[in-house]
mmCIF file of C-alpha atoms in Angstrom:
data_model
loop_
_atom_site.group_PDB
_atom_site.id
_atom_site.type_symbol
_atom_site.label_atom_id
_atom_site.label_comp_id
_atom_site.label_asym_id
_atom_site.label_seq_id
_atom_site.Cartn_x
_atom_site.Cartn_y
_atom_site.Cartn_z
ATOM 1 C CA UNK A 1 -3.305 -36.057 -26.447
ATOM 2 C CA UNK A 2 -0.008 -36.015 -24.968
ATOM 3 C CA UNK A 3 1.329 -32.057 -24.627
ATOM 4 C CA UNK A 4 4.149 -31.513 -27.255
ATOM 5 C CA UNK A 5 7.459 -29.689 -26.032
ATOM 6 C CA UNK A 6 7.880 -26.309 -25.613
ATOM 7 C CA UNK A 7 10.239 -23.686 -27.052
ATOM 8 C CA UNK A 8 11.501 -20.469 -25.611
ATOM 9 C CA UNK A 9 10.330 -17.080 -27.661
ATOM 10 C CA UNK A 10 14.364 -16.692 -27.407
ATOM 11 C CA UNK A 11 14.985 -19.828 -29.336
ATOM 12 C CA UNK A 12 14.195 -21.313 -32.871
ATOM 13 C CA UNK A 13 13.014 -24.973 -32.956
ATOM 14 C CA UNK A 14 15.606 -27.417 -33.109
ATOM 15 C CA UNK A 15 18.476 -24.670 -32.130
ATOM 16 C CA UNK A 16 18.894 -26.639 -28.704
ATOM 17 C CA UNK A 17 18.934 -30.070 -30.244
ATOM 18 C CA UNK A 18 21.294 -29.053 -32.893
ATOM 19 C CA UNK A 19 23.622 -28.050 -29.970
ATOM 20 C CA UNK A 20 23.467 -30.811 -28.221
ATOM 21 C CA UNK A 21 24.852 -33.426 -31.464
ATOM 22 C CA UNK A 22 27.078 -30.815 -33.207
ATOM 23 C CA UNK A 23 30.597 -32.573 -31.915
ATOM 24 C CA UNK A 24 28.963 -35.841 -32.574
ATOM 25 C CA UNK A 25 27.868 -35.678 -36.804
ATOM 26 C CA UNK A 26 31.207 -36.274 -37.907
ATOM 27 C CA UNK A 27 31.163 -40.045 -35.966
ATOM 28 C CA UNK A 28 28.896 -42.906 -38.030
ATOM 29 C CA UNK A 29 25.275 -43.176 -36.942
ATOM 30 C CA UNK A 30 24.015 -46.480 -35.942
ATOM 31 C CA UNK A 31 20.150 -46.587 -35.646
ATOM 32 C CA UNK A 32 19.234 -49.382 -33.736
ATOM 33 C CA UNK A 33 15.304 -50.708 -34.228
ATOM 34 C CA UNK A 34 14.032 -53.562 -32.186
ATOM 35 C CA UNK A 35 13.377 -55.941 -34.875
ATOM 36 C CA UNK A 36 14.179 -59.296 -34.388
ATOM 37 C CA UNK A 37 17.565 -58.566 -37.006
ATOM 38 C CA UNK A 38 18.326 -56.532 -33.957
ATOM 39 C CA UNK A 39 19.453 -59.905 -31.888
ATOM 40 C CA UNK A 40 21.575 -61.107 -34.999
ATOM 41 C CA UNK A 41 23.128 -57.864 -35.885
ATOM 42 C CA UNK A 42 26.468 -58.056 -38.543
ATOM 43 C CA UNK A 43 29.254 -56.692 -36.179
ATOM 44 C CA UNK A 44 31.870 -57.009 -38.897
ATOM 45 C CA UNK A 45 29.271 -53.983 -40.445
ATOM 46 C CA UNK A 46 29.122 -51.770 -37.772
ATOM 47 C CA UNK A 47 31.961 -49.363 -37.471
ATOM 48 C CA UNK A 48 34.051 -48.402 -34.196
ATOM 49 C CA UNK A 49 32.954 -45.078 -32.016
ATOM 50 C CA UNK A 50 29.435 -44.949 -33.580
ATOM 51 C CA UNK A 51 27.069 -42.727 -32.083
ATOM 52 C CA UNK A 52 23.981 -45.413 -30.827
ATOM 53 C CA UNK A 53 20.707 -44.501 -31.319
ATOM 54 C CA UNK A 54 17.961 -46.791 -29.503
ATOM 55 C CA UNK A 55 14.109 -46.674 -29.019
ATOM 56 C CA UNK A 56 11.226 -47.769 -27.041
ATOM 57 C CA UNK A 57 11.844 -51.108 -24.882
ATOM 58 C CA UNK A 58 15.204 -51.851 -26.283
ATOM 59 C CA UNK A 59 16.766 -52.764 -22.538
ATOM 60 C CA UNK A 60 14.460 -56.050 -22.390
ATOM 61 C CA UNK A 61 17.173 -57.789 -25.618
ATOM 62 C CA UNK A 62 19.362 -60.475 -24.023
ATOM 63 C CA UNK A 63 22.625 -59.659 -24.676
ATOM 64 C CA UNK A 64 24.575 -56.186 -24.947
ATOM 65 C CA UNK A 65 24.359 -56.201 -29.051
ATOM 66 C CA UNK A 66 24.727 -52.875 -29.436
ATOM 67 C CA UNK A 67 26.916 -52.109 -26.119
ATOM 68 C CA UNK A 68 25.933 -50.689 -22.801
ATOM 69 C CA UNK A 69 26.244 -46.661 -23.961
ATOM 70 C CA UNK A 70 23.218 -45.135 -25.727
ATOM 71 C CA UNK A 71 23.892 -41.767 -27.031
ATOM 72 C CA UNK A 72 20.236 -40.853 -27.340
ATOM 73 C CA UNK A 73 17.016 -42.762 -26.541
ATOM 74 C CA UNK A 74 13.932 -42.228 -28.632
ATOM 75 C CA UNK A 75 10.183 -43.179 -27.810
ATOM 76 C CA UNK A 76 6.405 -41.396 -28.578
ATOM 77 C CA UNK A 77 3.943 -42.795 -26.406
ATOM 78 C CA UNK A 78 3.157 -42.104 -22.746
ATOM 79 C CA UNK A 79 4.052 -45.298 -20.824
ATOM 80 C CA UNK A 80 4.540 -45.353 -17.212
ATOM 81 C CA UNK A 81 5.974 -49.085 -17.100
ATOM 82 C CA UNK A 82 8.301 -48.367 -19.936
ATOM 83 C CA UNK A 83 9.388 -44.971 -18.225
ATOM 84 C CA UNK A 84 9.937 -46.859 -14.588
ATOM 85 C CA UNK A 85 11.698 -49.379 -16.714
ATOM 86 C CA UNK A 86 13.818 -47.057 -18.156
ATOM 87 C CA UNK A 87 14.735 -45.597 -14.982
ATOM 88 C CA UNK A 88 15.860 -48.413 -13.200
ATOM 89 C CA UNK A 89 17.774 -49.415 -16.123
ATOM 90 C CA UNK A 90 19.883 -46.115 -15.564
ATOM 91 C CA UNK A 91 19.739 -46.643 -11.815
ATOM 92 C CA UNK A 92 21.366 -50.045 -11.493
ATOM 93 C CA UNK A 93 23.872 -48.847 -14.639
ATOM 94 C CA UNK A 94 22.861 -51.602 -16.817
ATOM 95 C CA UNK A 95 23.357 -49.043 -19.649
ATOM 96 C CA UNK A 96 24.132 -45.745 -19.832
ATOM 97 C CA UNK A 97 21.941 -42.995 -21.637
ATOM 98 C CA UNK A 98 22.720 -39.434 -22.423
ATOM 99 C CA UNK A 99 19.738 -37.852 -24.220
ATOM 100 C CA UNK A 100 15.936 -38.958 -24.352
ATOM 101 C CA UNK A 101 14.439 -37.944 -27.748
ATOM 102 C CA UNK A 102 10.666 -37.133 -27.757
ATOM 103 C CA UNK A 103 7.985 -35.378 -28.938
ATOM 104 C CA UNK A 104 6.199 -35.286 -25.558
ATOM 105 C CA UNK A 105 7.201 -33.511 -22.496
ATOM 106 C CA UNK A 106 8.093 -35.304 -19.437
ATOM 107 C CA UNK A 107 5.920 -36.002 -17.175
ATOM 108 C CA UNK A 108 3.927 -37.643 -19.693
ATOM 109 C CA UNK A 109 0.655 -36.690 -19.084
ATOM 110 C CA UNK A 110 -2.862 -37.030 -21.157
ATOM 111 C CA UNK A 111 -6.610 -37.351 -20.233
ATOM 112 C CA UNK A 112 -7.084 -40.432 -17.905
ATOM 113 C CA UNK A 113 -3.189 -40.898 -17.099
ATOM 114 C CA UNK A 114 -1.358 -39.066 -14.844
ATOM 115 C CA UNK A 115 2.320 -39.926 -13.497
ATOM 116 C CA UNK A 116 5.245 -37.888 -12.367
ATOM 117 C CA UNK A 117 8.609 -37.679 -13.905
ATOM 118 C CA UNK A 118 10.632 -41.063 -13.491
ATOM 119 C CA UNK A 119 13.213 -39.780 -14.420
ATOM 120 C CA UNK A 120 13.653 -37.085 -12.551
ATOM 121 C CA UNK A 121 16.691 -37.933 -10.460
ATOM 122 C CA UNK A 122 18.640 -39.119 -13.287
ATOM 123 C CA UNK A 123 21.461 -36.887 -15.432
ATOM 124 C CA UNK A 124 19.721 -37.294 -18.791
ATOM 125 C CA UNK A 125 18.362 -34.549 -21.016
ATOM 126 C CA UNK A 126 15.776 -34.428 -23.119
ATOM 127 C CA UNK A 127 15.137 -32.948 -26.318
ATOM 128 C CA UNK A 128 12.862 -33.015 -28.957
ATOM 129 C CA UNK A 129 13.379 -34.976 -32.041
ATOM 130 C CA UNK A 130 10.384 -33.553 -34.193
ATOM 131 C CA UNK A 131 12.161 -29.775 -33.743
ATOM 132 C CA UNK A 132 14.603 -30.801 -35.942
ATOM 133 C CA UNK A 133 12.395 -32.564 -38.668
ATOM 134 C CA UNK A 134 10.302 -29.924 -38.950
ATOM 135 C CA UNK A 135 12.984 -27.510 -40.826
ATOM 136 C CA UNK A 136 13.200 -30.093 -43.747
ATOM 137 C CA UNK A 137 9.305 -29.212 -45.162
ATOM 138 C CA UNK A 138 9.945 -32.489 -47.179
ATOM 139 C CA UNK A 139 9.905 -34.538 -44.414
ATOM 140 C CA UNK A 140 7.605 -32.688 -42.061
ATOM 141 C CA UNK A 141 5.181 -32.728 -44.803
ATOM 142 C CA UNK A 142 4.771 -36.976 -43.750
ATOM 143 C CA UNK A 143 3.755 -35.850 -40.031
ATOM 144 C CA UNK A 144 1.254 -33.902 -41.091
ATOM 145 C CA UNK A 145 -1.359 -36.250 -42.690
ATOM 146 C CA UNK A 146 -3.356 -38.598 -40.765
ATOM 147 C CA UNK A 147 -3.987 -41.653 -40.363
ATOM 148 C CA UNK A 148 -0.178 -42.800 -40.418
ATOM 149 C CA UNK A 149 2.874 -41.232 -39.154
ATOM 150 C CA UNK A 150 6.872 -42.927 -39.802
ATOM 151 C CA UNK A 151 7.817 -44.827 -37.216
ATOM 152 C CA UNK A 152 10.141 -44.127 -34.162
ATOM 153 C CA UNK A 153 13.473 -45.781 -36.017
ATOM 154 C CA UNK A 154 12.494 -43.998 -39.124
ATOM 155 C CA UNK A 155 11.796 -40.503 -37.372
ATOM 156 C CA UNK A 156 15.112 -40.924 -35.775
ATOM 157 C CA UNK A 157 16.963 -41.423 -39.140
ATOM 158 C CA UNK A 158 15.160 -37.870 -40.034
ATOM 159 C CA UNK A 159 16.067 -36.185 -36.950
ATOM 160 C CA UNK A 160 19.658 -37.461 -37.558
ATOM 161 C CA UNK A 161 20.167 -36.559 -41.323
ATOM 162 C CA UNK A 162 18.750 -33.300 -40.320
ATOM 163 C CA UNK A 163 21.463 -32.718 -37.453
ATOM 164 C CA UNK A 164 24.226 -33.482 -40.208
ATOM 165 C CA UNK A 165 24.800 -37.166 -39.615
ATOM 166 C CA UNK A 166 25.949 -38.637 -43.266
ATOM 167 C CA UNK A 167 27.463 -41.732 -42.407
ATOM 168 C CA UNK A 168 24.380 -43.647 -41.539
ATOM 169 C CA UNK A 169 23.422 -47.531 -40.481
ATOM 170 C CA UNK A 170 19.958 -48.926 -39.852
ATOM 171 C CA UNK A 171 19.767 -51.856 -38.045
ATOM 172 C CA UNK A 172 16.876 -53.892 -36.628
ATOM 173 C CA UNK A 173 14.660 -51.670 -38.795
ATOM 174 C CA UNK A 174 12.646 -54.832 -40.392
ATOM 175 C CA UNK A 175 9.458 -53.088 -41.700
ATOM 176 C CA UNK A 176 7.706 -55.941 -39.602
ATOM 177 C CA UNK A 177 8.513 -58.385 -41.814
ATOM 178 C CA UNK A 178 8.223 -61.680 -39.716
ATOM 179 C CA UNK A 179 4.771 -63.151 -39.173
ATOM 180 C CA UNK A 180 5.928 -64.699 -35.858
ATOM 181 C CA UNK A 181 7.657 -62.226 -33.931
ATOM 182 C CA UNK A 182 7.077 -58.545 -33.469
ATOM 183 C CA UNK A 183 10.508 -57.718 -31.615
ATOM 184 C CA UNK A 184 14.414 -59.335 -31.312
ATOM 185 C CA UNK A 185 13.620 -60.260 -27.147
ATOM 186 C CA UNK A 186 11.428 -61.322 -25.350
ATOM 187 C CA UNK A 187 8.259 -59.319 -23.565
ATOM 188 C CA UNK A 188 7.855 -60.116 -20.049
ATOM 189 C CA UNK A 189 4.209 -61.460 -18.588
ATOM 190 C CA UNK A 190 4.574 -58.281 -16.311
ATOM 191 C CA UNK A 191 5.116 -55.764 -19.582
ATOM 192 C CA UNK A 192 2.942 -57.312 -21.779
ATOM 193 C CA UNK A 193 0.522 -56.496 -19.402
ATOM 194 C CA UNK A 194 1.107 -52.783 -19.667
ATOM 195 C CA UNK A 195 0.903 -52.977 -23.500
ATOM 196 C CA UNK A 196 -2.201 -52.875 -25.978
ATOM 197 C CA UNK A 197 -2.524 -55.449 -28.165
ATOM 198 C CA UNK A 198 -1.265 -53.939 -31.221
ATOM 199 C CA UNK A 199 2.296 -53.510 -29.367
ATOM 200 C CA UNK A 200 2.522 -57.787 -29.032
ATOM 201 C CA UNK A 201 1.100 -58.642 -32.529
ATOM 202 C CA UNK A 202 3.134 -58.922 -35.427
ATOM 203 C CA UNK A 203 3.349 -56.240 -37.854
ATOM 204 C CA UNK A 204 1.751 -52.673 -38.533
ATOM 205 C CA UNK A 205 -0.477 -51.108 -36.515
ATOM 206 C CA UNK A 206 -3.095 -49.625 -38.122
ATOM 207 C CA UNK A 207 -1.186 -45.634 -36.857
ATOM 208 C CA UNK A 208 1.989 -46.887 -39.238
ATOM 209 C CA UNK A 209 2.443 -48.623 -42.595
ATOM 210 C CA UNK A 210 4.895 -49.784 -44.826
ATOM 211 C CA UNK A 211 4.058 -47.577 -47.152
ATOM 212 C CA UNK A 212 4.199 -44.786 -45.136
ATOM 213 C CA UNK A 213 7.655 -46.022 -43.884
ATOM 214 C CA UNK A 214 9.115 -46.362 -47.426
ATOM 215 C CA UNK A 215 7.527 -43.125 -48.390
ATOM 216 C CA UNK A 216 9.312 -41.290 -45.573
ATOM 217 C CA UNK A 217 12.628 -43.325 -46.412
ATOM 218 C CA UNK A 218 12.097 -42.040 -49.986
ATOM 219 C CA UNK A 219 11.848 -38.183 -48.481
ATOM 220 C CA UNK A 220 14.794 -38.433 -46.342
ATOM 221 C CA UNK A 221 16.709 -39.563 -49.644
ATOM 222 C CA UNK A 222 15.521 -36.914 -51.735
ATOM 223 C CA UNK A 223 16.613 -34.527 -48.749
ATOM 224 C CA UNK A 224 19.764 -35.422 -48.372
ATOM 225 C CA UNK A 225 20.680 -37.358 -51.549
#
């Protein structure tokens, strides 16, 4: 298993995080999932100087439908493609990205993969979004059960709700919906080969659910009603 992120004895969990968003809660949220509602988003909906969340392979959509800026990119599993790919992204300032959200500590590293930090030349921070979840018991109580866990654009609206985010917008979020694509771009020959099965096929892995999904949208509303 991955190694989860550390916290200093002088520090509570989700202190630094907390920190690092407070001048941002009062500004709308927009929570961008890769859906494929993510290539037709409403932009007569989304409001002006939203903070922009974004996850996992976003970079690979066609067109700049959310802008260039990301405020804070979220993933959970250790991929060395998707890291490079991240990196380069940054490098050649085809977007712009403060804060990488994760669970995991960078260098990812678990038994049988091994890579250093991509990222290490680059001026983004990382935090840890599960440090702030885990305050709420309500809504850690849904990482704590196995097999199923919420899924990255639902753990992000729980990480933001619980930094004080109110003003909230989920987009591209499509509970896998379509039968005939997974995602709003297109995966690349050369990506797809770096990714299992289950990350091309449309629909819920067997780790996630719609159910569990919905259940953890149902705790987050019964947090912060």
């Amino acid at each position: 298993m991955p190694p989860m992120r550390t916290v200093a004895s002088s520090q509570q969990p989700g202190e630094r995080e907390i920190a690092a968003f407070a001048e941002m809660i009062d500004r709308p949220l927009v929570i961008v999932g890769n859906g494929p509602s993510a290539a037709l988003p409403q932009h007569q909906r989304i409001p002006a100087n939203a903070v922009i969340f974004r996850m996992n392979w976003f970079f690979l959509e066609s067109h700049y439908h959310f802008g260039r800026h990301v405020d804070a990119w979220f993933f959970a599993v250790p991929n060395r493609m998707l890291e490079q790919s991240l990196a380069e992204e940054i490098r050649t300032k085809r977007y712009t990205i403060d804060r990488l959200l994760s669970p995991m500590q960078i260098p990812s590293r678990r038994d049988g993969d091994s890579w250093g930090n991509e990222l290490i030349d680059l001026p983004i921070q990382q935090y840890d979004h599960w440090a702030v979840i885990s305050q709420y018991p309500r809504l850690a109580r849904a990482f704590m059960s196995r097999p199923g866990l919420p899924t990255t654009g639902f753990q992000a609206l729980g990480f933001g709700l619980g930094l004080g985010f109110r003003e909230v917008y989920l987009c591209g979020i499509d509970l896998y919906e379509s039968t005939t694509n997974r995602y709003g771009y297109t995966v690349t020959e050369t990506i797809a080969a770096a990714l299992a099965a289950k990350d091309l096929t449309p629909g819920y892995e067997s780790a996630h659910s719609v159910d569990t999904d919905l259940a953890f949208l149902r705790r987050c509303i019964a947090e912060f009603p």
